[in-house]
Amino acid sequence: MPRAATYGRIWSERRGSSSTVTSDEDDRPIPESDSFSSDLSELESESEYNPDTEDEDLVKNKPREHKFKLHENVWVKPRGCFEWFRGSVKKIREPHSSRGTKKRGTLYLVVFRRHHTNMRDIFSSTEGTIKPDTPRVRALVRMAS
């Protein structure tokens, strides 16, 4: 309590006001340890560091490999476009180590409708440009639009 009164007195003195609160408690100096105290504690050593809570967001946002089936309904986001479109998987290509497509994972040829035109493109679930058509994903697409 005396801390707030002290700040109020300092404020009124800076503003040039002649009204100051005087009492025995307010005249006591504030110890330096109290003026710079914090509710946060610092780590004593690096062995106390627990990265599990800090890295959760990175793991949640990481695109996961999802296996789609032929003719399955999906949501796709074409390159250079900010919108998601509903489409259907027409062809699946498994990665071959000799072709260098192993890094992209399984590729899916998807036919989707964009601006009254049927279009097709290749998507990979590891890139995050293709999602399954589930109620949760539909809600996320609506929120993004």
CSV table of C-alpha atoms in Angstrom, one decimal:
chain,number,residue,atom,x,y,z
A,1,MET,CA,0.0,0.0,0.0
A,2,PRO,CA,2.7,2.5,0.8
A,3,ARG,CA,4.2,2.0,-2.7
A,4,ALA,CA,1.1,3.3,-4.4
A,5,ALA,CA,1.0,6.4,-2.2
A,6,THR,CA,4.7,7.0,-2.9
A,7,TYR,CA,4.1,6.9,-6.6
A,8,GLY,CA,1.2,9.2,-6.2
A,9,ARG,CA,3.3,11.7,-4.3
A,10,ILE,CA,6.1,11.5,-6.8
A,11,TRP,CA,3.6,12.1,-9.6
A,12,SER,CA,2.0,15.1,-7.8
A,13,GLU,CA,5.5,16.6,-7.1
A,14,ARG,CA,6.5,16.3,-10.7
A,15,ARG,CA,3.4,18.0,-11.9
A,16,GLY,CA,4.0,20.9,-9.7
A,17,SER,CA,1.0,20.3,-7.4
A,18,SER,CA,1.4,21.5,-3.8
A,19,SER,CA,-0.9,18.8,-2.4
A,20,THR,CA,1.1,15.8,-1.1
A,21,VAL,CA,0.1,13.0,1.1
A,22,THR,CA,2.0,12.9,4.3
A,23,SER,CA,2.1,10.1,6.8
A,24,ASP,CA,4.6,8.1,8.7
A,25,GLU,CA,4.4,5.1,6.2
A,26,ASP,CA,4.9,7.3,3.1
A,27,ASP,CA,8.1,8.9,4.4
A,28,ARG,CA,9.9,5.6,4.6
A,29,PRO,CA,12.3,4.9,1.6
A,30,ILE,CA,11.5,2.0,-0.6
A,31,PRO,CA,14.2,-0.7,-0.4
A,32,GLU,CA,16.0,-1.2,-3.8
A,33,SER,CA,15.1,-4.9,-3.8
A,34,ASP,CA,11.4,-4.1,-3.6
A,35,SER,CA,11.4,-1.5,-6.3
A,36,PHE,CA,12.9,-3.9,-8.8
A,37,SER,CA,11.2,-7.1,-7.8
A,38,SER,CA,9.5,-9.3,-10.3
A,39,ASP,CA,7.1,-12.1,-10.1
A,40,LEU,CA,9.1,-13.9,-12.8
A,41,SER,CA,12.0,-16.1,-11.7
A,42,GLU,CA,15.2,-16.6,-13.6
A,43,LEU,CA,16.6,-20.1,-14.1
A,44,GLU,CA,19.5,-21.1,-11.8
A,45,SER,CA,21.0,-23.3,-14.5
A,46,GLU,CA,20.3,-24.4,-18.0
A,47,SER,CA,19.4,-27.8,-16.8
A,48,GLU,CA,16.1,-26.4,-15.5
A,49,TYR,CA,15.1,-25.3,-19.0
A,50,ASN,CA,12.1,-27.3,-20.3
A,51,PRO,CA,11.6,-26.6,-24.1
A,52,ASP,CA,8.4,-28.8,-24.3
A,53,THR,CA,6.0,-25.9,-23.7
A,54,GLU,CA,7.8,-23.5,-26.0
A,55,ASP,CA,8.0,-25.9,-29.0
A,56,GLU,CA,4.4,-27.0,-28.9
A,57,ASP,CA,3.3,-24.4,-31.3
A,58,LEU,CA,5.9,-25.4,-33.8
A,59,VAL,CA,4.9,-29.0,-33.7
A,60,LYS,CA,1.2,-28.1,-34.0
A,61,ASN,CA,1.7,-25.9,-37.1
A,62,LYS,CA,4.0,-28.4,-38.9
A,63,PRO,CA,2.3,-30.0,-41.9
A,64,ARG,CA,1.8,-33.7,-41.4
A,65,GLU,CA,1.9,-36.3,-44.1
A,66,HIS,CA,-1.7,-37.4,-44.7
A,67,LYS,CA,-2.5,-40.3,-47.0
A,68,PHE,CA,-5.4,-39.5,-49.3
A,69,LYS,CA,-7.4,-42.0,-51.4
A,70,LEU,CA,-8.5,-41.7,-55.0
A,71,HIS,CA,-11.7,-39.6,-55.5
A,72,GLU,CA,-11.5,-38.3,-51.9
A,73,ASN,CA,-12.7,-34.8,-51.4
A,74,VAL,CA,-10.0,-32.3,-50.3
A,75,TRP,CA,-9.3,-28.6,-49.9
A,76,VAL,CA,-6.4,-27.2,-51.9
A,77,LYS,CA,-4.5,-23.9,-52.0
A,78,PRO,CA,-2.9,-23.4,-55.4
A,79,ARG,CA,0.5,-21.6,-55.7
A,80,GLY,CA,0.2,-17.8,-55.8
A,81,CYS,CA,-3.4,-17.9,-54.5
A,82,PHE,CA,-4.7,-16.9,-51.1
A,83,GLU,CA,-8.0,-18.9,-51.3
A,84,TRP,CA,-8.7,-22.5,-50.6
A,85,PHE,CA,-10.7,-24.5,-53.1
A,86,ARG,CA,-12.6,-27.8,-52.8
A,87,GLY,CA,-11.4,-30.5,-55.1
A,88,SER,CA,-11.1,-34.2,-55.7
A,89,VAL,CA,-8.0,-36.5,-55.9
A,90,LYS,CA,-7.7,-38.0,-59.3
A,91,LYS,CA,-4.2,-39.5,-59.3
A,92,ILE,CA,-1.6,-40.5,-56.7
A,93,ARG,CA,2.2,-40.6,-57.3
A,94,GLU,CA,4.4,-42.2,-54.6
A,95,PRO,CA,7.9,-40.8,-54.2
A,96,HIS,CA,10.9,-42.4,-55.9
A,97,SER,CA,14.3,-41.9,-54.4
A,98,SER,CA,15.9,-41.7,-57.9
A,99,ARG,CA,13.7,-38.8,-59.1
A,100,GLY,CA,14.3,-36.5,-56.2
A,101,THR,CA,10.6,-36.2,-55.2
A,102,LYS,CA,11.2,-38.0,-51.9
A,103,LYS,CA,11.6,-34.6,-50.3
A,104,ARG,CA,8.1,-33.5,-51.3
A,105,GLY,CA,6.5,-36.7,-50.3
A,106,THR,CA,3.5,-38.3,-52.0
A,107,LEU,CA,2.1,-36.1,-54.8
A,108,TYR,CA,-1.6,-35.8,-55.6
A,109,LEU,CA,-3.2,-34.7,-58.8
A,110,VAL,CA,-6.3,-32.7,-57.8
A,111,VAL,CA,-9.1,-31.4,-60.0
A,112,PHE,CA,-10.8,-28.3,-58.5
A,113,ARG,CA,-13.1,-25.6,-59.7
A,114,ARG,CA,-11.8,-22.0,-59.8
A,115,HIS,CA,-13.7,-19.0,-61.3
A,116,HIS,CA,-16.1,-21.3,-63.2
A,117,THR,CA,-13.3,-23.3,-64.7
A,118,ASN,CA,-12.1,-26.8,-63.9
A,119,MET,CA,-8.4,-26.8,-63.1
A,120,ARG,CA,-5.9,-29.4,-62.0
A,121,ASP,CA,-2.7,-29.2,-60.2
A,122,ILE,CA,-0.2,-31.3,-58.2
A,123,PHE,CA,-0.2,-30.9,-54.4
A,124,SER,CA,1.8,-32.4,-51.6
A,125,SER,CA,0.5,-32.8,-48.0
A,126,THR,CA,4.0,-32.1,-46.6
A,127,GLU,CA,3.9,-28.6,-48.1
A,128,GLY,CA,0.6,-27.9,-46.4
A,129,THR,CA,-1.3,-27.0,-49.7
A,130,ILE,CA,-3.7,-29.9,-49.5
A,131,LYS,CA,-6.1,-30.7,-46.5
A,132,PRO,CA,-8.7,-33.4,-46.0
A,133,ASP,CA,-12.4,-32.3,-46.3
A,134,THR,CA,-13.4,-32.6,-42.6
A,135,PRO,CA,-15.7,-30.3,-40.5
A,136,ARG,CA,-12.7,-28.9,-38.7
A,137,VAL,CA,-10.9,-28.0,-41.9
A,138,ARG,CA,-14.1,-26.5,-43.4
A,139,ALA,CA,-14.4,-24.3,-40.3
A,140,LEU,CA,-10.8,-23.2,-40.6
A,141,VAL,CA,-11.3,-22.4,-44.3
A,142,ARG,CA,-14.4,-20.3,-43.6
A,143,MET,CA,-12.5,-18.4,-40.9
A,144,ALA,CA,-9.6,-17.7,-43.4
A,145,SER,CA,-11.9,-16.4,-46.1
